[in-house]
Amino acid sequence: MNSAGVPARGDTATPCTRRSPSFSPPAGRSSQLGYGRGPNRLLDSPFRETENGVPPDASRDDPARSQPAAPILSGAARRHLRGLAHSRKPHVMIGEGGLSPAVLQALDAALTAHELVKVRLRQPEDKRAAARDLATASGAALCGVVGHTVILYRPDPESPRIELPERS
């Protein structure tokens, strides 16, 4: 070592690792607490910001709207509905055309007939935003997004066929 404390050529120095006292993380990384796998990773989740993952919509209060507002589901009810949807095949497929009036009409017919519907998306840029748009446009509750599949629930107003669990 020379007088400045820098190892001379040929001297063996200890490498700088994450466990060494001289390690400092790259600039800007320490402020990203909501990113990755830590306990704060859900802080940035779009499902945390709003109830049922559907953003507040002014048209919900509009009496001219033809369909009722999306039901408010508890976490246990969403989990129950995801379990029921597991064995079902997707009823509606959304391709490159995206969210068109024909897709919304098919989704409305499927929700009227089945109440619980799986919708398959073809590699959207933002799956969660597409899921929220589908739920808002159809008046259904967003139960979850699994891969490229969105699970939506809209009960029949006269005679609901799916019984939701009561939270005790």
CSV table of C-alpha atoms in Angstrom, one decimal:
chain,number,residue,atom,x,y,z
A,1,MET,CA,0.0,0.0,0.0
A,2,ASN,CA,1.1,3.5,-0.7
A,3,SER,CA,0.9,6.4,1.6
A,4,ALA,CA,-2.6,7.3,0.5
A,5,GLY,CA,-4.0,4.0,1.5
A,6,VAL,CA,-4.6,2.8,-2.0
A,7,PRO,CA,-3.4,-0.8,-2.7
A,8,ALA,CA,-0.4,-0.9,-5.0
A,9,ARG,CA,-0.4,-2.9,-8.1
A,10,GLY,CA,-0.1,-6.6,-7.3
A,11,ASP,CA,-1.3,-6.2,-3.7
A,12,THR,CA,-4.4,-8.2,-2.8
A,13,ALA,CA,-7.3,-6.0,-1.7
A,14,THR,CA,-10.6,-7.0,-0.2
A,15,PRO,CA,-13.3,-6.7,-2.8
A,16,CYS,CA,-16.2,-4.3,-2.2
A,17,THR,CA,-19.3,-6.4,-1.5
A,18,ARG,CA,-22.7,-5.6,-0.1
A,19,ARG,CA,-21.5,-6.8,3.3
A,20,SER,CA,-18.3,-4.7,3.4
A,21,PRO,CA,-18.4,-1.5,5.4
A,22,SER,CA,-17.4,0.6,2.4
A,23,PHE,CA,-20.4,-0.4,0.3
A,24,SER,CA,-23.0,2.2,-0.5
A,25,PRO,CA,-26.1,1.5,-2.6
A,26,PRO,CA,-26.5,3.2,-6.0
A,27,ALA,CA,-28.0,6.7,-5.9
A,28,GLY,CA,-31.8,6.8,-5.8
A,29,ARG,CA,-32.3,3.2,-4.8
A,30,SER,CA,-32.9,3.8,-1.1
A,31,SER,CA,-36.0,5.9,-1.7
A,32,GLN,CA,-37.8,3.1,-3.6
A,33,LEU,CA,-39.4,1.4,-0.6
A,34,GLY,CA,-42.6,0.4,-2.4
A,35,TYR,CA,-40.7,-1.5,-5.1
A,36,GLY,CA,-39.9,-5.2,-5.1
A,37,ARG,CA,-40.6,-7.9,-2.5
A,38,GLY,CA,-40.4,-6.0,0.8
A,39,PRO,CA,-43.2,-5.4,3.3
A,40,ASN,CA,-44.0,-2.1,1.6
A,41,ARG,CA,-44.5,-3.6,-1.9
A,42,LEU,CA,-48.3,-3.2,-1.7
A,43,LEU,CA,-48.2,0.5,-1.1
A,44,ASP,CA,-48.0,1.2,-4.8
A,45,SER,CA,-50.6,-1.4,-5.8
A,46,PRO,CA,-53.6,0.0,-7.7
A,47,PHE,CA,-55.8,-2.4,-5.8
A,48,ARG,CA,-54.9,-0.7,-2.5
A,49,GLU,CA,-56.0,2.8,-3.6
A,50,THR,CA,-59.6,2.1,-4.2
A,51,GLU,CA,-62.3,-0.3,-3.0
A,52,ASN,CA,-62.5,-3.5,-5.2
A,53,GLY,CA,-59.7,-2.1,-7.4
A,54,VAL,CA,-62.2,0.0,-9.3
A,55,PRO,CA,-61.5,3.7,-9.3
A,56,PRO,CA,-64.3,6.0,-8.1
A,57,ASP,CA,-66.5,7.0,-11.0
A,58,ALA,CA,-68.9,9.9,-11.1
A,59,SER,CA,-71.2,8.0,-13.5
A,60,ARG,CA,-72.0,5.5,-10.6
A,61,ASP,CA,-74.3,8.2,-9.2
A,62,ASP,CA,-75.9,9.0,-12.5
A,63,PRO,CA,-79.5,7.7,-12.4
A,64,ALA,CA,-79.6,7.4,-16.2
A,65,ARG,CA,-77.0,4.7,-16.1
A,66,SER,CA,-78.7,1.4,-17.2
A,67,GLN,CA,-76.8,-1.0,-14.9
A,68,PRO,CA,-76.4,-0.9,-11.1
A,69,ALA,CA,-73.1,0.0,-9.5
A,70,ALA,CA,-70.5,-2.6,-8.9
A,71,PRO,CA,-71.0,-4.5,-5.6
A,72,ILE,CA,-68.7,-3.8,-2.7
A,73,LEU,CA,-66.9,-7.1,-1.9
A,74,SER,CA,-64.9,-8.0,1.1
A,75,GLY,CA,-61.5,-9.7,0.8
A,76,ALA,CA,-63.1,-13.0,1.8
A,77,ALA,CA,-65.8,-12.7,-0.9
A,78,ARG,CA,-63.2,-11.9,-3.5
A,79,ARG,CA,-61.2,-14.9,-2.5
A,80,HIS,CA,-64.3,-17.1,-2.6
A,81,LEU,CA,-65.1,-15.9,-6.1
A,82,ARG,CA,-61.6,-16.4,-7.3
A,83,GLY,CA,-61.8,-20.0,-6.0
A,84,LEU,CA,-65.1,-20.5,-7.9
A,85,ALA,CA,-63.6,-19.1,-11.1
A,86,HIS,CA,-60.5,-21.3,-10.9
A,87,SER,CA,-62.2,-24.3,-12.8
A,88,ARG,CA,-64.0,-22.1,-15.3
A,89,LYS,CA,-62.8,-21.3,-18.8
A,90,PRO,CA,-62.7,-17.7,-20.0
A,91,HIS,CA,-66.0,-16.5,-21.5
A,92,VAL,CA,-64.6,-13.4,-23.2
A,93,MET,CA,-61.4,-13.0,-25.1
A,94,ILE,CA,-59.9,-9.6,-25.9
A,95,GLY,CA,-57.5,-9.5,-28.8
A,96,GLU,CA,-55.6,-6.8,-30.6
A,97,GLY,CA,-58.7,-4.8,-31.1
A,98,GLY,CA,-58.8,-4.0,-27.5
A,99,LEU,CA,-61.9,-2.8,-25.6
A,100,SER,CA,-64.5,-2.3,-28.3
A,101,PRO,CA,-68.3,-2.0,-28.1
A,102,ALA,CA,-68.7,-5.6,-29.3
A,103,VAL,CA,-66.5,-6.8,-26.5
A,104,LEU,CA,-68.4,-4.8,-24.0
A,105,GLN,CA,-71.7,-6.3,-25.3
A,106,ALA,CA,-70.3,-9.8,-25.1
A,107,LEU,CA,-69.1,-9.1,-21.6
A,108,ASP,CA,-72.5,-7.8,-20.5
A,109,ALA,CA,-74.2,-10.8,-22.0
A,110,ALA,CA,-71.8,-13.2,-20.2
A,111,LEU,CA,-72.2,-11.4,-16.9
A,112,THR,CA,-76.0,-11.5,-17.2
A,113,ALA,CA,-75.9,-15.2,-17.9
A,114,HIS,CA,-73.2,-16.3,-15.5
A,115,GLU,CA,-72.6,-13.6,-12.9
A,116,LEU,CA,-68.9,-14.7,-12.6
A,117,VAL,CA,-66.9,-14.3,-15.7
A,118,LYS,CA,-63.2,-14.8,-16.7
A,119,VAL,CA,-61.9,-12.5,-19.4
A,120,ARG,CA,-58.6,-13.3,-21.2
A,121,LEU,CA,-56.4,-10.4,-22.3
A,122,ARG,CA,-53.9,-10.7,-25.1
A,123,GLN,CA,-50.7,-9.2,-23.7
A,124,PRO,CA,-51.9,-5.8,-22.7
A,125,GLU,CA,-49.4,-3.1,-21.8
A,126,ASP,CA,-51.0,-2.6,-18.4
A,127,LYS,CA,-53.1,-5.5,-17.2
A,128,ARG,CA,-54.3,-3.8,-14.1
A,129,ALA,CA,-55.5,-0.7,-15.9
A,130,ALA,CA,-57.3,-2.8,-18.5
A,131,ALA,CA,-58.9,-4.8,-15.7
A,132,ARG,CA,-60.1,-1.6,-14.0
A,133,ASP,CA,-61.5,-0.3,-17.3
A,134,LEU,CA,-63.4,-3.6,-17.9
A,135,ALA,CA,-64.8,-3.5,-14.4
A,136,THR,CA,-65.9,0.1,-14.7
A,137,ALA,CA,-67.4,-0.2,-18.2
A,138,SER,CA,-69.4,-3.3,-17.2
A,139,GLY,CA,-70.5,-2.3,-13.7
A,140,ALA,CA,-68.9,-5.4,-12.2
A,141,ALA,CA,-66.6,-5.9,-9.2
A,142,LEU,CA,-63.0,-6.8,-10.0
A,143,CYS,CA,-62.2,-10.0,-8.1
A,144,GLY,CA,-58.6,-10.3,-9.3
A,145,VAL,CA,-56.1,-10.5,-12.1
A,146,VAL,CA,-54.3,-13.8,-12.5
A,147,GLY,CA,-51.7,-13.7,-15.3
A,148,HIS,CA,-53.6,-12.4,-18.4
A,149,THR,CA,-57.0,-13.3,-17.0
A,150,VAL,CA,-59.4,-10.9,-15.3
A,151,ILE,CA,-62.1,-12.2,-13.0
A,152,LEU,CA,-65.3,-10.1,-12.8
A,153,TYR,CA,-68.4,-10.5,-10.7
A,154,ARG,CA,-71.8,-8.8,-11.2
A,155,PRO,CA,-74.8,-10.4,-9.4
A,156,ASP,CA,-78.2,-10.6,-10.9
A,157,PRO,CA,-80.3,-7.9,-9.2
A,158,GLU,CA,-83.5,-10.0,-9.1
A,159,SER,CA,-82.1,-13.5,-8.2
A,160,PRO,CA,-78.4,-13.8,-7.5
A,161,ARG,CA,-77.2,-17.4,-8.2
A,162,ILE,CA,-73.8,-17.2,-6.4
A,163,GLU,CA,-74.0,-17.0,-2.6
A,164,LEU,CA,-71.2,-15.1,-1.0
A,165,PRO,CA,-69.8,-16.1,2.3
A,166,GLU,CA,-70.7,-14.0,5.4
A,167,ARG,CA,-67.7,-12.6,7.2
A,168,SER,CA,-67.8,-13.6,10.8
